[in-house]
């Protein structure tokens, strides 16, 4: 229900059936789309049984229902708090947490999520695409990218462009390699619509950053204030 009401999963199935042992696929549930396009959040056990989607119950009930599903090998959370993660983990081991983490979104370092994941041995998966925005692009709803916020936040992009050019890599590769350098429990989830960008993202695993370079990158990040929230008011709930 997160990605076009399951259409993307159908698309993935065409590839997955011939390469099942080569791929590790994660899917999300919990967002219900109304008849007029409105969103709500759900995760009831009966909804999970009917399609692994929808709920208004506590995280304990949701995780308990997932744990009972023999078809679910691993359970992950998306956009949760450190408290929610720790509560869920007491019910059933959580394999991964998907949440935004990038040079301009360091929230998980402050909120306690990164610390909780390390304490519990939970993998952190990050996501966000940097492709140009179309008129119906969801990111147009995100304050980070709106009006003067976007122009101000481009400052860190320019700094990373300069650093990447000196390093001989693309800005995207630099960002991905920086994230991977933050810990062994990090998995990047880069988005792209072009195959050449996909190939470039894969090459990021070969980019090695020295301790001096990591310090310099952190100084760049700390010197620039990022304006705006990660989501609009509804999705920040």
Short mmCIF file of C-alpha atoms in Angstrom, two decimals:
data_model
loop_
_atom_site.label_atom_id
_atom_site.label_comp_id
_atom_site.label_asym_id
_atom_site.label_seq_id
_atom_site.Cartn_x
_atom_site.Cartn_y
_atom_site.Cartn_z
CA UNK A 1 0.00 0.00 0.00
CA UNK A 2 3.02 2.31 0.19
CA UNK A 3 4.05 2.13 -3.45
CA UNK A 4 1.06 2.60 -5.78
CA UNK A 5 -1.17 0.16 -3.90
CA UNK A 6 1.05 -2.82 -4.60
CA UNK A 7 1.71 -2.18 -8.30
CA UNK A 8 5.46 -1.99 -7.67
CA UNK A 9 5.40 -5.38 -5.95
CA UNK A 10 3.74 -6.88 -9.02
CA UNK A 11 6.48 -5.34 -11.15
CA UNK A 12 9.17 -6.72 -8.85
CA UNK A 13 7.65 -10.20 -9.04
CA UNK A 14 8.51 -10.40 -12.73
CA UNK A 15 12.20 -10.09 -11.86
CA UNK A 16 12.11 -11.85 -8.51
CA UNK A 17 10.80 -15.16 -9.86
CA UNK A 18 13.98 -15.74 -11.89
CA UNK A 19 16.49 -14.29 -9.41
CA UNK A 20 14.98 -15.17 -6.03
CA UNK A 21 18.26 -16.30 -4.43
CA UNK A 22 20.10 -13.16 -5.54
CA UNK A 23 17.78 -10.53 -4.07
CA UNK A 24 16.65 -9.47 -0.60
CA UNK A 25 13.37 -7.60 -0.89
CA UNK A 26 11.74 -5.43 1.79
CA UNK A 27 8.18 -4.17 1.53
CA UNK A 28 6.18 -1.76 3.69
CA UNK A 29 2.60 -1.48 4.88
CA UNK A 30 0.59 0.85 7.07
CA UNK A 31 -0.65 3.63 4.78
CA UNK A 32 -4.29 3.45 3.64
CA UNK A 33 -5.41 5.51 0.66
CA UNK A 34 -9.02 6.72 0.71
CA UNK A 35 -11.32 7.01 -2.34
CA UNK A 36 -10.46 10.69 -2.72
CA UNK A 37 -6.72 10.23 -2.35
CA UNK A 38 -6.57 10.99 1.38
CA UNK A 39 -4.11 9.07 3.57
CA UNK A 40 -4.47 7.38 6.94
CA UNK A 41 -2.27 5.05 8.99
CA UNK A 42 -3.19 1.48 9.94
CA UNK A 43 -1.69 -1.82 11.17
CA UNK A 44 -4.39 -4.04 12.71
CA UNK A 45 -3.53 -7.74 13.00
CA UNK A 46 -6.54 -8.73 10.85
CA UNK A 47 -5.41 -6.28 8.20
CA UNK A 48 -1.93 -7.79 8.24
CA UNK A 49 -3.42 -11.24 7.77
CA UNK A 50 -5.43 -10.07 4.77
CA UNK A 51 -2.52 -8.47 2.99
CA UNK A 52 0.18 -7.34 5.43
CA UNK A 53 -1.31 -3.83 5.39
CA UNK A 54 -3.30 -1.42 7.74
CA UNK A 55 -3.53 -0.64 11.52
CA UNK A 56 -4.58 1.70 14.25
CA UNK A 57 -3.39 -0.49 17.11
CA UNK A 58 -0.25 -0.26 19.19
CA UNK A 59 3.13 -1.35 17.89
CA UNK A 60 3.01 -4.33 20.26
CA UNK A 61 -0.19 -5.67 18.63
CA UNK A 62 1.17 -5.10 15.14
CA UNK A 63 4.49 -6.82 15.79
CA UNK A 64 2.74 -9.67 17.58
CA UNK A 65 0.54 -10.32 14.56
CA UNK A 66 3.50 -10.18 12.19
CA UNK A 67 5.45 -12.60 14.36
CA UNK A 68 2.64 -15.14 14.00
CA UNK A 69 2.73 -15.03 10.20
CA UNK A 70 4.76 -17.97 8.95
CA UNK A 71 5.28 -16.20 5.62
CA UNK A 72 7.16 -13.36 7.31
CA UNK A 73 10.83 -14.18 7.86
CA UNK A 74 12.02 -10.75 8.95
CA UNK A 75 10.16 -7.80 10.45
CA UNK A 76 11.23 -4.19 9.99
CA UNK A 77 9.90 -0.77 10.97
CA UNK A 78 9.75 2.45 8.99
CA UNK A 79 9.92 5.99 10.40
CA UNK A 80 9.61 4.89 14.03
CA UNK A 81 10.89 6.46 17.24
CA UNK A 82 13.58 4.93 19.45
CA UNK A 83 10.92 4.14 22.07
CA UNK A 84 8.72 2.37 19.51
CA UNK A 85 11.68 0.31 18.29
CA UNK A 86 12.61 -0.83 21.79
CA UNK A 87 8.98 -1.73 22.61
CA UNK A 88 8.58 -3.66 19.36
CA UNK A 89 11.87 -5.49 19.84
CA UNK A 90 10.63 -6.87 23.18
CA UNK A 91 7.79 -8.59 21.30
CA UNK A 92 9.85 -9.89 18.38
CA UNK A 93 13.36 -9.17 17.01
CA UNK A 94 13.33 -6.30 14.52
CA UNK A 95 15.64 -6.84 11.55
CA UNK A 96 15.77 -3.31 10.18
CA UNK A 97 14.54 0.26 10.53
CA UNK A 98 13.98 2.33 7.41
CA UNK A 99 14.39 6.03 8.07
CA UNK A 100 15.93 9.00 6.31
CA UNK A 101 19.60 9.64 7.04
CA UNK A 102 21.79 11.81 4.88
CA UNK A 103 24.24 14.71 5.13
CA UNK A 104 21.29 17.09 5.43
CA UNK A 105 19.09 14.90 7.64
CA UNK A 106 20.92 13.85 10.80
CA UNK A 107 17.81 13.50 12.96
CA UNK A 108 18.50 9.88 13.93
CA UNK A 109 21.76 10.92 15.58
CA UNK A 110 19.77 13.18 17.93
CA UNK A 111 16.49 11.28 18.37
CA UNK A 112 18.12 8.14 19.74
CA UNK A 113 17.22 5.89 16.80
CA UNK A 114 20.83 5.35 15.75
CA UNK A 115 21.83 4.48 19.31
CA UNK A 116 18.85 2.14 19.76
CA UNK A 117 19.63 0.34 16.50
CA UNK A 118 23.23 -0.17 17.53
CA UNK A 119 22.21 -1.40 20.99
CA UNK A 120 19.77 -3.92 19.52
CA UNK A 121 21.81 -4.89 16.46
CA UNK A 122 19.17 -3.54 14.08
CA UNK A 123 20.11 -2.58 10.52
CA UNK A 124 19.35 0.98 9.43
CA UNK A 125 18.13 1.52 5.88
CA UNK A 126 18.02 5.01 4.41
CA UNK A 127 16.07 6.27 1.48
CA UNK A 128 15.49 9.34 -0.67
CA UNK A 129 15.94 10.03 -4.36
CA UNK A 130 17.56 13.15 -5.79
CA UNK A 131 16.03 13.05 -9.29
CA UNK A 132 14.43 16.19 -10.73
CA UNK A 133 10.92 16.74 -9.39
CA UNK A 134 7.91 16.33 -11.67
CA UNK A 135 4.69 18.21 -10.99
CA UNK A 136 3.19 15.23 -9.16
CA UNK A 137 6.39 14.33 -7.29
CA UNK A 138 5.67 13.61 -3.61
CA UNK A 139 8.76 15.56 -2.59
CA UNK A 140 7.03 18.78 -3.59
CA UNK A 141 5.06 18.33 -0.36
CA UNK A 142 8.22 18.19 1.74
CA UNK A 143 9.28 21.48 3.40
CA UNK A 144 12.97 20.70 2.76
CA UNK A 145 12.32 21.25 -0.94
CA UNK A 146 9.87 24.15 -0.88
CA UNK A 147 10.47 27.81 -1.76
CA UNK A 148 13.45 29.47 -0.15
CA UNK A 149 14.09 26.36 1.95
CA UNK A 150 15.17 24.53 -1.17
CA UNK A 151 17.49 27.32 -2.31
CA UNK A 152 19.08 27.54 1.15
CA UNK A 153 19.46 23.78 1.47
CA UNK A 154 21.23 23.61 -1.89
CA UNK A 155 24.24 25.11 -0.11
CA UNK A 156 25.24 21.71 1.23
CA UNK A 157 24.73 20.21 -2.24
CA UNK A 158 27.21 22.69 -3.69
CA UNK A 159 29.74 21.84 -0.96
CA UNK A 160 29.38 18.13 -1.66
CA UNK A 161 29.75 18.76 -5.38
CA UNK A 162 33.07 20.49 -4.73
CA UNK A 163 34.29 17.71 -2.42
CA UNK A 164 33.18 14.99 -4.85
CA UNK A 165 34.98 16.68 -7.74
CA UNK A 166 38.23 16.73 -5.75
CA UNK A 167 37.68 13.08 -4.81
CA UNK A 168 36.99 12.07 -8.40
CA UNK A 169 33.54 10.63 -7.66
CA UNK A 170 29.97 11.76 -8.19
CA UNK A 171 28.13 13.67 -5.43
CA UNK A 172 25.74 10.74 -5.10
CA UNK A 173 28.58 8.28 -4.63
CA UNK A 174 30.12 10.55 -2.01
CA UNK A 175 26.86 10.72 -0.04
CA UNK A 176 26.31 6.98 -0.20
CA UNK A 177 29.88 6.15 0.80
CA UNK A 178 29.64 8.62 3.71
CA UNK A 179 26.49 6.92 4.98
CA UNK A 180 28.06 3.46 4.69
CA UNK A 181 31.03 4.73 6.70
CA UNK A 182 28.77 5.58 9.65
CA UNK A 183 28.50 1.98 10.84
CA UNK A 184 28.34 -1.69 9.89
CA UNK A 185 24.56 -1.71 10.37
CA UNK A 186 23.96 0.79 7.56
CA UNK A 187 22.22 -0.08 4.29
CA UNK A 188 21.61 2.63 1.69
CA UNK A 189 18.41 2.72 -0.37
CA UNK A 190 19.18 5.11 -3.23
CA UNK A 191 16.41 5.96 -5.67
CA UNK A 192 16.75 6.65 -9.38
CA UNK A 193 14.83 6.50 -12.64
CA UNK A 194 17.89 6.10 -14.86
CA UNK A 195 20.04 3.00 -15.22
CA UNK A 196 23.27 4.97 -15.49
CA UNK A 197 22.55 6.48 -12.07
CA UNK A 198 21.83 3.01 -10.72
CA UNK A 199 25.22 1.83 -11.96
CA UNK A 200 26.86 4.86 -10.37
CA UNK A 201 25.15 4.12 -7.06
CA UNK A 202 26.47 0.56 -7.09
CA UNK A 203 30.00 1.87 -7.63
CA UNK A 204 29.69 3.84 -4.38
CA UNK A 205 30.61 0.72 -2.41
CA UNK A 206 34.10 1.01 -3.90
CA UNK A 207 34.58 4.58 -2.65
CA UNK A 208 36.68 4.63 0.51
CA UNK A 209 36.85 7.69 2.74
CA UNK A 210 39.84 8.31 4.98
CA UNK A 211 39.40 9.40 8.59
CA UNK A 212 40.55 12.88 7.57
CA UNK A 213 37.96 13.03 4.78
CA UNK A 214 35.22 11.90 7.17
CA UNK A 215 36.17 14.69 9.57
CA UNK A 216 36.12 17.24 6.74
CA UNK A 217 32.70 16.05 5.56
CA UNK A 218 31.31 16.24 9.08
CA UNK A 219 32.62 19.80 9.37
CA UNK A 220 30.82 20.71 6.14
CA UNK A 221 27.59 19.18 7.42
CA UNK A 222 27.80 20.90 10.79
CA UNK A 223 28.53 24.29 9.22
CA UNK A 224 25.26 24.43 7.28
CA UNK A 225 21.78 24.69 8.80
CA UNK A 226 19.14 22.71 6.94
CA UNK A 227 15.80 24.51 6.76
CA UNK A 228 12.36 22.85 6.90
CA UNK A 229 10.99 19.56 8.16
CA UNK A 230 11.44 16.20 6.46
CA UNK A 231 7.68 15.89 5.85
CA UNK A 232 4.58 18.07 5.93
CA UNK A 233 2.44 18.23 9.08
CA UNK A 234 0.36 15.13 8.25
CA UNK A 235 3.30 12.82 7.62
CA UNK A 236 5.17 14.14 10.65
CA UNK A 237 2.43 12.71 12.91
#
